[in-house]
Short mmCIF file of C-alpha atoms and ligand atoms in Angstrom, two decimals:
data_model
loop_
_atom_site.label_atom_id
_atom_site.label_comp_id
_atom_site.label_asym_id
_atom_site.label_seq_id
_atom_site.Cartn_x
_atom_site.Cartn_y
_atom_site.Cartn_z
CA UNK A 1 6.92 9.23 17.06
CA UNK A 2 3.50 10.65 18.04
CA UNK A 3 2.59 7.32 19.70
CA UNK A 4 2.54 9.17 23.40
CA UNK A 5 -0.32 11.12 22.62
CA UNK A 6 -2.38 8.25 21.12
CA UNK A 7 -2.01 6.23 23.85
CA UNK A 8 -2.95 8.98 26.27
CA UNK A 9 -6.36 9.66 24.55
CA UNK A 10 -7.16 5.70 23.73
CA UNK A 11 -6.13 3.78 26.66
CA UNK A 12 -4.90 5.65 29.36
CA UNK A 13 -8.35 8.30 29.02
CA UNK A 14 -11.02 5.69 29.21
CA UNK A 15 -8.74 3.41 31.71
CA UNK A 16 -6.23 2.84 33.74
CA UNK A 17 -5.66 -1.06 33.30
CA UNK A 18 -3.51 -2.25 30.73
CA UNK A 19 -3.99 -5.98 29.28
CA UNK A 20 -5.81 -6.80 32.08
CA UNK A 21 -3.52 -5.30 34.58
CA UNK A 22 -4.25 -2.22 37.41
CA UNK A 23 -2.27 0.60 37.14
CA UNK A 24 -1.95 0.87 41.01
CA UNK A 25 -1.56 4.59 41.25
CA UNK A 26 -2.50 5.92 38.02
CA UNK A 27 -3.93 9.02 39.40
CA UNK A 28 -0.35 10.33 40.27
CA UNK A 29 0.72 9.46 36.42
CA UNK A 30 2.48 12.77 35.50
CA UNK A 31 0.46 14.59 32.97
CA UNK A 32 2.66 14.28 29.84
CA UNK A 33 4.35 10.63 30.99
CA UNK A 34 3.04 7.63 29.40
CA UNK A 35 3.77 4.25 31.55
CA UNK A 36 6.63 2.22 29.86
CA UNK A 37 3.87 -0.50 29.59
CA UNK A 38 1.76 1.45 27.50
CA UNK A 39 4.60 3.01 25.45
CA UNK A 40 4.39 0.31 22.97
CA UNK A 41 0.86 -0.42 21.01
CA UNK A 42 0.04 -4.32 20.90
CA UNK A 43 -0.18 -3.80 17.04
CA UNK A 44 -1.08 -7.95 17.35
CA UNK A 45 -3.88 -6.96 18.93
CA UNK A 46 -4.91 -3.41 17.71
CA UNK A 47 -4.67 -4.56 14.35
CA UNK A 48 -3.45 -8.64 13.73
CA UNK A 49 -0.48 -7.39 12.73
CA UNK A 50 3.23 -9.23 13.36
CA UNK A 51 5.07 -7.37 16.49
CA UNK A 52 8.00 -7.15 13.39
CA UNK A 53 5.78 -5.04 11.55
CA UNK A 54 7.69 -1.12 11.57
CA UNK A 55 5.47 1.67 12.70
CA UNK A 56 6.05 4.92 11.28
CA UNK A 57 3.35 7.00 12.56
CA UNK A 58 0.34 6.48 15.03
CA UNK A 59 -1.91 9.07 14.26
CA UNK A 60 -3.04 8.59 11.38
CA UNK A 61 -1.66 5.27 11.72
CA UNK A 62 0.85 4.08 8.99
CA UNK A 63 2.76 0.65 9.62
CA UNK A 64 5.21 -1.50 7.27
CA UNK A 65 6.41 -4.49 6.60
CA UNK A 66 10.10 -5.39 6.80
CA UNK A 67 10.89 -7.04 3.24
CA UNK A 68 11.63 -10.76 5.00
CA UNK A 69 7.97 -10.68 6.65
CA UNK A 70 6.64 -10.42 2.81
CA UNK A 71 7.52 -13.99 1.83
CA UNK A 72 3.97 -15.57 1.48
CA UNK A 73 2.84 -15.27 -2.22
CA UNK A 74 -0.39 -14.09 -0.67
CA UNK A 75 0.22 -11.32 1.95
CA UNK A 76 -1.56 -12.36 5.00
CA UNK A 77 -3.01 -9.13 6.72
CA UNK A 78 -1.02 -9.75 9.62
CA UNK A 79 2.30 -8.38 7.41
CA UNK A 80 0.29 -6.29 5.09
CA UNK A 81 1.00 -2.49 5.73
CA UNK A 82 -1.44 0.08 6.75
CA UNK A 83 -1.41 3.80 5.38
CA UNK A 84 -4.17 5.57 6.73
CA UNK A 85 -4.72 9.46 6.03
CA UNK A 86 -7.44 9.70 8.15
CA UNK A 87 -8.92 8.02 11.73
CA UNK A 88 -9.95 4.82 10.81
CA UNK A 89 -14.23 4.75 11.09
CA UNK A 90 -15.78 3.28 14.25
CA UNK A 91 -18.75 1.35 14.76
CA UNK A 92 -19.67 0.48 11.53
CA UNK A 93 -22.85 -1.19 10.76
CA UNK A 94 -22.03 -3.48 7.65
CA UNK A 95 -25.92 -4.54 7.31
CA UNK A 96 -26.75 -0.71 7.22
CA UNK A 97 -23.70 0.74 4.72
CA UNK A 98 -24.79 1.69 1.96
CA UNK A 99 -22.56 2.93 -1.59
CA UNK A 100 -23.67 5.64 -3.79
CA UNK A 101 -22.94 6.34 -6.84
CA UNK A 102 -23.45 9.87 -7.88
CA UNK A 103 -21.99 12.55 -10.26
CA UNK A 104 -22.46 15.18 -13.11
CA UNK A 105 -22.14 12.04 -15.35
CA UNK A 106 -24.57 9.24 -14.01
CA UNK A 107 -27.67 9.77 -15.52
CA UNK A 108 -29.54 9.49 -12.40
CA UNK A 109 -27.75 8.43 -8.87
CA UNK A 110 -28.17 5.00 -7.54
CA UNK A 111 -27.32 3.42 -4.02
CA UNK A 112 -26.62 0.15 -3.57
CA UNK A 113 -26.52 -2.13 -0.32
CA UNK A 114 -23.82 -4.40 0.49
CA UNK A 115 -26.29 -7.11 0.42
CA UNK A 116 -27.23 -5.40 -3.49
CA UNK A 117 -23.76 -5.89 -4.56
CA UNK A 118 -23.02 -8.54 -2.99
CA UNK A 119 -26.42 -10.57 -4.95
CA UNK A 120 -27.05 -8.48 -8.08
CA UNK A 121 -23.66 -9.04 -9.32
CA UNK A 122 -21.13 -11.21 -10.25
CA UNK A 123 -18.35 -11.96 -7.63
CA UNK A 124 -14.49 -12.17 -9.05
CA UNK A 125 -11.34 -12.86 -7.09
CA UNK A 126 -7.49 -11.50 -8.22
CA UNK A 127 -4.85 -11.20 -6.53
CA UNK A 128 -3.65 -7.68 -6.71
CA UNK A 129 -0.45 -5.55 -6.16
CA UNK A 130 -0.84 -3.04 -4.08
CA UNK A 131 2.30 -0.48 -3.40
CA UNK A 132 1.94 3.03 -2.04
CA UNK A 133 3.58 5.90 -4.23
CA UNK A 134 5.81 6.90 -1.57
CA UNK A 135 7.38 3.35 -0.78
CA UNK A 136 11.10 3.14 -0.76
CA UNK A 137 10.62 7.58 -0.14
CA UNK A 138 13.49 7.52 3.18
CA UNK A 139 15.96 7.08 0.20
CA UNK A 140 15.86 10.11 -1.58
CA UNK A 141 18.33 12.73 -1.23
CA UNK A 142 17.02 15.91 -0.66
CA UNK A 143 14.58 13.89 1.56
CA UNK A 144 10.99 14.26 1.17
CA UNK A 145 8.42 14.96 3.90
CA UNK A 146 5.39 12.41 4.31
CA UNK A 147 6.20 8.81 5.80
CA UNK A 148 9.40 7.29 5.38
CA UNK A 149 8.65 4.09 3.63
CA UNK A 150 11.72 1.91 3.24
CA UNK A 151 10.65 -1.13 1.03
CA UNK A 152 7.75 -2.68 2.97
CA UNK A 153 4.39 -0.87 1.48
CA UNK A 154 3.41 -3.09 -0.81
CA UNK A 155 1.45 -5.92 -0.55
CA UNK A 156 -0.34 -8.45 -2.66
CA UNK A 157 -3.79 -9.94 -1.35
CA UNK A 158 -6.67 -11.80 -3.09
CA UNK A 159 -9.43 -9.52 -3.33
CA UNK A 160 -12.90 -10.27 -3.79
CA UNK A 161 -15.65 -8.34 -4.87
CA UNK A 162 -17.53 -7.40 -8.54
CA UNK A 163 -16.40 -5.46 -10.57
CA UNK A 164 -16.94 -2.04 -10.70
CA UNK A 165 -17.87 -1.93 -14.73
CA UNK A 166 -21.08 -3.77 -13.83
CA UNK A 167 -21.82 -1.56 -11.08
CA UNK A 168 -21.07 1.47 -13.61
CA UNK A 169 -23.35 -0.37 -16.14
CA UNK A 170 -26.31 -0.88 -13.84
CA UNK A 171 -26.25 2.79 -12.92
CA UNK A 172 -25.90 4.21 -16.28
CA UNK A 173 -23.28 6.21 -16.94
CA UNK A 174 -23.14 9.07 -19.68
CA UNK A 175 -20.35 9.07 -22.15
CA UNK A 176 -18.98 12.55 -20.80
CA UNK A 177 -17.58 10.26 -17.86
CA UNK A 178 -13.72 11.13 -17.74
CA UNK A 179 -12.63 10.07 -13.94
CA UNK A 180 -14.16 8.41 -10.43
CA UNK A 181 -13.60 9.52 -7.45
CA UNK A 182 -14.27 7.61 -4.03
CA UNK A 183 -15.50 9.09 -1.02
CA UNK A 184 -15.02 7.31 2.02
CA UNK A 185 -15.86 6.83 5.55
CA UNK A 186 -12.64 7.70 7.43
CA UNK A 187 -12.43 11.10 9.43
CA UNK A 188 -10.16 14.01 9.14
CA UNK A 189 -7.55 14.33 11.79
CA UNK A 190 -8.90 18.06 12.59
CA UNK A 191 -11.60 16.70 13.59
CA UNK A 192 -13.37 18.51 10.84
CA UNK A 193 -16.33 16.44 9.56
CA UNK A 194 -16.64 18.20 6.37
CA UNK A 195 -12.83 17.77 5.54
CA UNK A 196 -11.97 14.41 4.09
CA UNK A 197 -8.40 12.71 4.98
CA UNK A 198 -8.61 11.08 1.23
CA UNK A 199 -10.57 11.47 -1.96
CA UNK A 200 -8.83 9.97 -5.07
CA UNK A 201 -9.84 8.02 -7.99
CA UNK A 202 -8.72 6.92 -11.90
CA UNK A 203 -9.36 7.73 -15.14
CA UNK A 204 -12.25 5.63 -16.49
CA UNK A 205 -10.68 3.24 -18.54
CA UNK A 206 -8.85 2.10 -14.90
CA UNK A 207 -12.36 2.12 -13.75
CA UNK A 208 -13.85 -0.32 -16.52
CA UNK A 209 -10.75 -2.73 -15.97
CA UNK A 210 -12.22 -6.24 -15.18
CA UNK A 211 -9.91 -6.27 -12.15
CA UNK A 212 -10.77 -3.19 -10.79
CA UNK A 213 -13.35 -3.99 -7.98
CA UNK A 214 -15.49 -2.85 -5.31
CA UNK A 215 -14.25 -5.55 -2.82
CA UNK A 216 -15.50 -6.71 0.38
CA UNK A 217 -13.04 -9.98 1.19
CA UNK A 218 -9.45 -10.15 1.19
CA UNK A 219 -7.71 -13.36 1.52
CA UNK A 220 -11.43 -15.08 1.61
CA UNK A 221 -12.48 -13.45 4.75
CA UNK A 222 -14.19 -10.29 5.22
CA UNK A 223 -11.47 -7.18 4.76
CA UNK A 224 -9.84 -6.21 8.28
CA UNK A 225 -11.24 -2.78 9.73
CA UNK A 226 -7.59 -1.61 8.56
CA UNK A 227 -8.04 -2.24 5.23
CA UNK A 228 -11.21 -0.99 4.18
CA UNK A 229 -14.20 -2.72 6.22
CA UNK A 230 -16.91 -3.62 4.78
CA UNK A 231 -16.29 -2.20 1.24
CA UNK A 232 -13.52 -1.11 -0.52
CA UNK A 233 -12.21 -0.11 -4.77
CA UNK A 234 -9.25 -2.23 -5.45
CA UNK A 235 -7.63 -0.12 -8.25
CA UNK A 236 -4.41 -2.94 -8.32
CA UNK A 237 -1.03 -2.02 -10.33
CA UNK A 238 -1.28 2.02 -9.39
CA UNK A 239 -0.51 3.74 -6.55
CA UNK A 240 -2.47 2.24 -3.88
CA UNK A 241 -4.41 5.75 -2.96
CA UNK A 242 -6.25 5.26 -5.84
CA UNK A 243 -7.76 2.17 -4.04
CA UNK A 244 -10.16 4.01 -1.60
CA UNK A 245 -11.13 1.99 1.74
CA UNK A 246 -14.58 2.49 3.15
CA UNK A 247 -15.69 3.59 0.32
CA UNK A 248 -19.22 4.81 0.69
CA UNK A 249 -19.49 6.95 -2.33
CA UNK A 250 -18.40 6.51 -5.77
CA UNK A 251 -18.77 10.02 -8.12
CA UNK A 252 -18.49 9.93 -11.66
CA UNK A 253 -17.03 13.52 -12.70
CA UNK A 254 -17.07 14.84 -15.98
CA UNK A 255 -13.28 15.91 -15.45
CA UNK A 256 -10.67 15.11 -13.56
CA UNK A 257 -11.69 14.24 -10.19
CA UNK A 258 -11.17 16.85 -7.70
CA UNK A 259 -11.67 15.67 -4.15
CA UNK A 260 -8.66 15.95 -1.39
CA UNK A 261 -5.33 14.79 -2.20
CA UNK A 262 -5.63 14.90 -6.23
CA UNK A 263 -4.16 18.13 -6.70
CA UNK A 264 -1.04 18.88 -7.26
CA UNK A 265 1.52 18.10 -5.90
CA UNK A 266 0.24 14.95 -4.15
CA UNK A 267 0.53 12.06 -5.86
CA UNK A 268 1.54 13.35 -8.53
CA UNK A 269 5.57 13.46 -10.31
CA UNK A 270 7.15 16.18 -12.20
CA UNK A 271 6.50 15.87 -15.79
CA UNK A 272 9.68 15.78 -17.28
CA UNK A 273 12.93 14.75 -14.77
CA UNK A 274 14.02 17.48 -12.40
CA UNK A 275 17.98 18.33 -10.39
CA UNK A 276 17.55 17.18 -7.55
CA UNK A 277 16.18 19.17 -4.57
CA UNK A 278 14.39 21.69 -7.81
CA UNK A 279 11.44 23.48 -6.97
CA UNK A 280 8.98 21.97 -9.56
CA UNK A 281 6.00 23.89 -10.26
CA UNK A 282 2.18 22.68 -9.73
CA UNK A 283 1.32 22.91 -13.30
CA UNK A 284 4.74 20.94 -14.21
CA UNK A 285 3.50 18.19 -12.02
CA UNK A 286 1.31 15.24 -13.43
CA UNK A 287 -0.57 13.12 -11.61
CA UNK A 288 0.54 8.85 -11.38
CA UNK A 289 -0.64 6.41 -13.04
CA UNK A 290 0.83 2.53 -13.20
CA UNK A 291 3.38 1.73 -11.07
CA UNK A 292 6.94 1.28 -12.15
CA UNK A 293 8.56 -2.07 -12.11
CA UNK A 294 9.97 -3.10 -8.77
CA UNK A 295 11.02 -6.38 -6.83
CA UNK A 296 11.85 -7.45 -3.22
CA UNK A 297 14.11 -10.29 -2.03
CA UNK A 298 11.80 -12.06 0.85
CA UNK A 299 14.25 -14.81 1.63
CA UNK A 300 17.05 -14.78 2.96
CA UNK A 301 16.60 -11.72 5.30
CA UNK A 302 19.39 -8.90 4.88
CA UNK A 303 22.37 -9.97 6.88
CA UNK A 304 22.48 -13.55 6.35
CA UNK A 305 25.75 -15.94 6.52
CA UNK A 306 26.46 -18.85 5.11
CA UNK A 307 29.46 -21.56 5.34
CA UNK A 308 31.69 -20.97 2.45
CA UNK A 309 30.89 -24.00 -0.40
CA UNK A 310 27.18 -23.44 0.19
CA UNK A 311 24.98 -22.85 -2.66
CA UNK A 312 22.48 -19.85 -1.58
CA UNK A 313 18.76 -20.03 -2.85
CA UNK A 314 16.97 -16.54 -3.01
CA UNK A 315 13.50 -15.60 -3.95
CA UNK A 316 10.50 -12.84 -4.00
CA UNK A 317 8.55 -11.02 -5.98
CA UNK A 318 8.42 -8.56 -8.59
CA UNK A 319 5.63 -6.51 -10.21
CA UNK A 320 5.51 -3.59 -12.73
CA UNK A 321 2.31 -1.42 -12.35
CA UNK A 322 0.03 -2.42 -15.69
CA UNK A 323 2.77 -4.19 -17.16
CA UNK A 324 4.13 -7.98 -16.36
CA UNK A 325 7.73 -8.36 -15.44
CA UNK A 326 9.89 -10.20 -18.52
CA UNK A 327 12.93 -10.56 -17.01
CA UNK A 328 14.56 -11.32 -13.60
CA UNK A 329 18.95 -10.90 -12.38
CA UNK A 330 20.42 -10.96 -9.29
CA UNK A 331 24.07 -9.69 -8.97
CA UNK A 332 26.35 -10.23 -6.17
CA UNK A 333 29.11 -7.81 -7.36
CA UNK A 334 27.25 -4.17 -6.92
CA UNK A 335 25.59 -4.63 -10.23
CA UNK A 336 28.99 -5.30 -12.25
CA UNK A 337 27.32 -8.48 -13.65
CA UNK A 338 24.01 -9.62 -13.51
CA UNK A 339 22.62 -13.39 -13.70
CA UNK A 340 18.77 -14.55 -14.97
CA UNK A 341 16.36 -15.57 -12.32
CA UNK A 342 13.70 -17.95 -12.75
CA UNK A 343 10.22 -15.57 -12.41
CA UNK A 344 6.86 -17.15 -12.64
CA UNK A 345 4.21 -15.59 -14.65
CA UNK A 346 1.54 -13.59 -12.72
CA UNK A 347 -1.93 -16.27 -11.35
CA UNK A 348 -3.79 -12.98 -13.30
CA UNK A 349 -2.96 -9.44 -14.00
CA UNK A 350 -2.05 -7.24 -12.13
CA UNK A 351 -0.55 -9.98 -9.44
CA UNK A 352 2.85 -9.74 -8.13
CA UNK A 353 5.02 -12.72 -9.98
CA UNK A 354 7.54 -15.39 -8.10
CA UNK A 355 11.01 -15.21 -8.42
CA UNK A 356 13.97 -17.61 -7.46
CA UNK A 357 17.65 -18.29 -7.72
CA UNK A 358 20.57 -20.06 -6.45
CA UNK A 359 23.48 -18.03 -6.04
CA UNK A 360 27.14 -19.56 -5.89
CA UNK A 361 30.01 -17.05 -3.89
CA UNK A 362 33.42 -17.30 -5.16
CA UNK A 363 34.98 -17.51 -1.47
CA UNK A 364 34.51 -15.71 1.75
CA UNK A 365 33.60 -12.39 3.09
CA UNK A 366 30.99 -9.63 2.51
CA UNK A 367 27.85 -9.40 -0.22
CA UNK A 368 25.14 -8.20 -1.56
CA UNK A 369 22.77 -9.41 -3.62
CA UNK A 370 20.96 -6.93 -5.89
CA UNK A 371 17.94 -7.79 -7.46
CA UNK A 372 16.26 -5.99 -10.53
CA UNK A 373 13.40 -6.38 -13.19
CA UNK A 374 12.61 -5.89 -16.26
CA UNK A 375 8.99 -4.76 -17.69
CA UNK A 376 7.23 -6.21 -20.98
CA UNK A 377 8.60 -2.64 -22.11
CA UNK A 378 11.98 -3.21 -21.17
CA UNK A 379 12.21 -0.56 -18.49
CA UNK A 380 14.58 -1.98 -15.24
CA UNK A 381 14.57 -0.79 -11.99
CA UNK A 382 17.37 1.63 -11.79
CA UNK A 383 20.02 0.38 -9.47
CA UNK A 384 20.52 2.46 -6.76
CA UNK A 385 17.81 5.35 -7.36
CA UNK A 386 15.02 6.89 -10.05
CA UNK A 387 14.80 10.76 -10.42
CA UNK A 388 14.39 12.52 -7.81
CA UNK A 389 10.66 14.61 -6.80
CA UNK A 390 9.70 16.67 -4.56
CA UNK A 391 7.55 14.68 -3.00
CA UNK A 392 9.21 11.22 -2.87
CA UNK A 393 7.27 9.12 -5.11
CA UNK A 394 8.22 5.98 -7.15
CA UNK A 395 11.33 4.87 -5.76
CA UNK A 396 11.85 1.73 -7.51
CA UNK A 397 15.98 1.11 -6.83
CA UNK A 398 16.95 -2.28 -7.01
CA UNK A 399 16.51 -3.96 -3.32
CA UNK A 400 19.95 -4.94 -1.35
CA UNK A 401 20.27 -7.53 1.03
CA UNK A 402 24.10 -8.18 2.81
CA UNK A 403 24.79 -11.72 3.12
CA UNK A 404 28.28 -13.04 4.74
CA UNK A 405 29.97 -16.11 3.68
CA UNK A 406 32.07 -17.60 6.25
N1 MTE B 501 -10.53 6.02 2.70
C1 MTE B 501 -9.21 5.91 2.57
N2 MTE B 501 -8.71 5.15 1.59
C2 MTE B 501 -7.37 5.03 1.44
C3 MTE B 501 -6.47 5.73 2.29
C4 MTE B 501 -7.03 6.52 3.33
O1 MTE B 501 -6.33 7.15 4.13
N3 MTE B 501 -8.41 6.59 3.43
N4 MTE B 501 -5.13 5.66 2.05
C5 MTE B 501 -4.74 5.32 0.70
C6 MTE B 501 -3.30 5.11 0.55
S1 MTE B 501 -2.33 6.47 0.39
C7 MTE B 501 -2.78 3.84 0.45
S2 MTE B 501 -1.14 3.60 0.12
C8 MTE B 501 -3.64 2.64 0.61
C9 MTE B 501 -3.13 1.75 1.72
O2 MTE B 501 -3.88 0.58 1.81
P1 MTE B 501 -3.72 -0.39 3.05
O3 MTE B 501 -3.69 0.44 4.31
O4 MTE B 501 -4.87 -1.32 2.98
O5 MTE B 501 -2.41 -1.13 2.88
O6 MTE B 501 -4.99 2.96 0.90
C10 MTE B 501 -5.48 4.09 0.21
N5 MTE B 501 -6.91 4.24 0.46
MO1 MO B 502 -0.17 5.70 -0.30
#
């Protein structure tokens, strides 16, 4: 982890206490040693986050949940995971930020307040799914580069915000409109101010979606810095990089958007399945769209034992990009047999649904419990992995847990 270097530039450059505390001596601090007090970040108080939280990087910063912490039905921010391309703005004025919305097809470019959006329009709250394409990556085999997500970058928060369509329809918007793309506040790590960490975006008809927003609460207050502070596109169901945080600028392109990070091969999947470890070309490569269906166990956490005779009750959650999620199994014999859980449908679309069970064990020792949905399509989540890509995308395996019956 990179977390030395962060520390040395944030904390140990503009200081030498530590929660409160003189670092007697800090002048004689060795140049590359970082105090064993400072080598772990509060995240509680960087960030609200839960100490449990996993972080995978510091700079950018990227932190995930562990599958237990994402119980709630609503994620609270303190277990919702961060993925950051970028450094995260600072100092931001929310009375002075302003949105534009621009591009070769708006008919003339229009900027909006918060305090516009906020009063001119409509305000709508969903909850929505959000999941990172490269959740679940540390799986595949070759590995990928890029942050290795186990199962905890996903989240589901009530948004609120209006809805980009009446935005869109206020500004005008020419019928050679094929794609958005968001521009945001957040810095490249170079340094480079005319390099942007992130610029992604969807096809229009994601766009005009009624639950596709320009958001500025989540979970009723307004967003955490994190997350997008003060405005941010809520694009739920697809990868969550379509869902741009301090989003400042909103372009309306006449093809597909261009900006950093749509090209191939980021986000993007090979076309038609691949051997594993293939070189795919760019061309071959096409970019995602809706998520594939997926579920988590929350409760009990991996590694749980119970006296033998004991009736076990599981639940989670399970979503499936644009789709709902029909059906609902657990197994406890590695997938040999499966048995229906009870799943609730979603509060709206595009919300993660409930699901619970009560599982009986034949006698003592070792199990797992898989877990695995079906979509309104009747696509499951493979059991133990998808195809493999290059990049790590999409890995929607059935989730494990180990329980022990004693
Ligand atoms: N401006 C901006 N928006 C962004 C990103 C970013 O780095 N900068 N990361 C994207 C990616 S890849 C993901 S998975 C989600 C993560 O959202 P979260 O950090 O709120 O969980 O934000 C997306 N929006
Ligand atoms: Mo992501």
């Amino acid at each position: 982890m990179k977390r030395r270097k962060f520390i040395r530039n944030t904390l140990l450059g503009a200081t030498a206490t530590f929660i409160g505390t003189e670092i007697v001596f800090s002048s004689s601090i060795p140049k590359n040693y970082t105090p064993i007090i400072q080598q772990d970040p509060d995240l509680y108080k960087l960030f609200n986050k839960d100490k449990e939280m996993t972080v995978l990087n510091d700079k950018p910063w990227n932190i995930e949940a562990k599958a237990h912490l994402l119980d709630d039905k609503i994620t609270p921010n303190k277990y919702m995971f961060i993925r950051n391309n970028g450094i995260i703005p600072q100092n931001i004025d929310a009375s002075k930020w302003t949105l534009i919305i621009d591009g070769e097809s708006v008919f003339k470019p229009k900027t909006y307040t918060l305090q516009d959006l906020k009063t001119k329009f409509k305000q709508h709250t969903y909850q929505l799914t959000l999941e990172c394409g490269g959740n679940g990556r540390s799986e595949f085999n070759p590995p990928a580069k890029g942050n290795q997500w186990t199962v905890g970058a996903v989240s589901c928060a009530e948004w609120t915000g209006v809805r980009l369509k009446d935005v869109l329809k206020d500004v005008g918007i020419k019928d050679t409109a094929v794609y958005i793309g968001y521009h945001a506040a957040d810095t490249h790590l170079s340094g480079d101010p005319d390099k942007e960490p992130i610029s992604r975006g969807v096809p229009m008809h994601k766009a005009y979606q009624e639950e596709t927003l320009l958001a500025f609460k989540m979970n009723g207050e307004a967003i955490p810095l994190a997350h997008g502070y003060p405005l941010r596109l809520v694009a739920g169901g697809w990868p969550a990089s379509a869902s741009g945080k301090w989003v400042n600028r909103i372009s309306i392109r006449n093809k597909v958007h261009d900006g950093t990070k749509m090209k191939a091969p980021a986000y993007r999947v090979p076309c038609h399945p691949v051997a594993h470890g293939e070189k795919v070309k760019d061309d071959a490569m096409c970019i995602i769209e809706s998520m594939p269906v997926k579920s988590l166990i929350t409760y009990p956490k991996s590694g749980a034992m119970i006296s033998e005779g004991n009736t076990l009750n599981i639940r989670g959650h399970a979503w499936a990009g644009e789709l709902e999620v029909q059906k609902m199994a657990y197994s406890i014999d590695f997938g040999a047999t499966w048995h229906l859980c009870e799943i609730a449908p979603p509060v709206n679309r595009l919300a993660w649904q409930h699901f619970s069970s009560t599982v009986n064990f034949p006698k003592k020792g070792y199990y797992e419990i898989w877990v695995r949905a079906t979509d309104t399509e009747g696509s499951s989540q493979p059991m133990l992995l998808p195809g493999w890509n290059p990049k790590g995308y999409l890995n929607n395996a059935c989730h494990r847990i180990a329980v022990k019956v004693k």
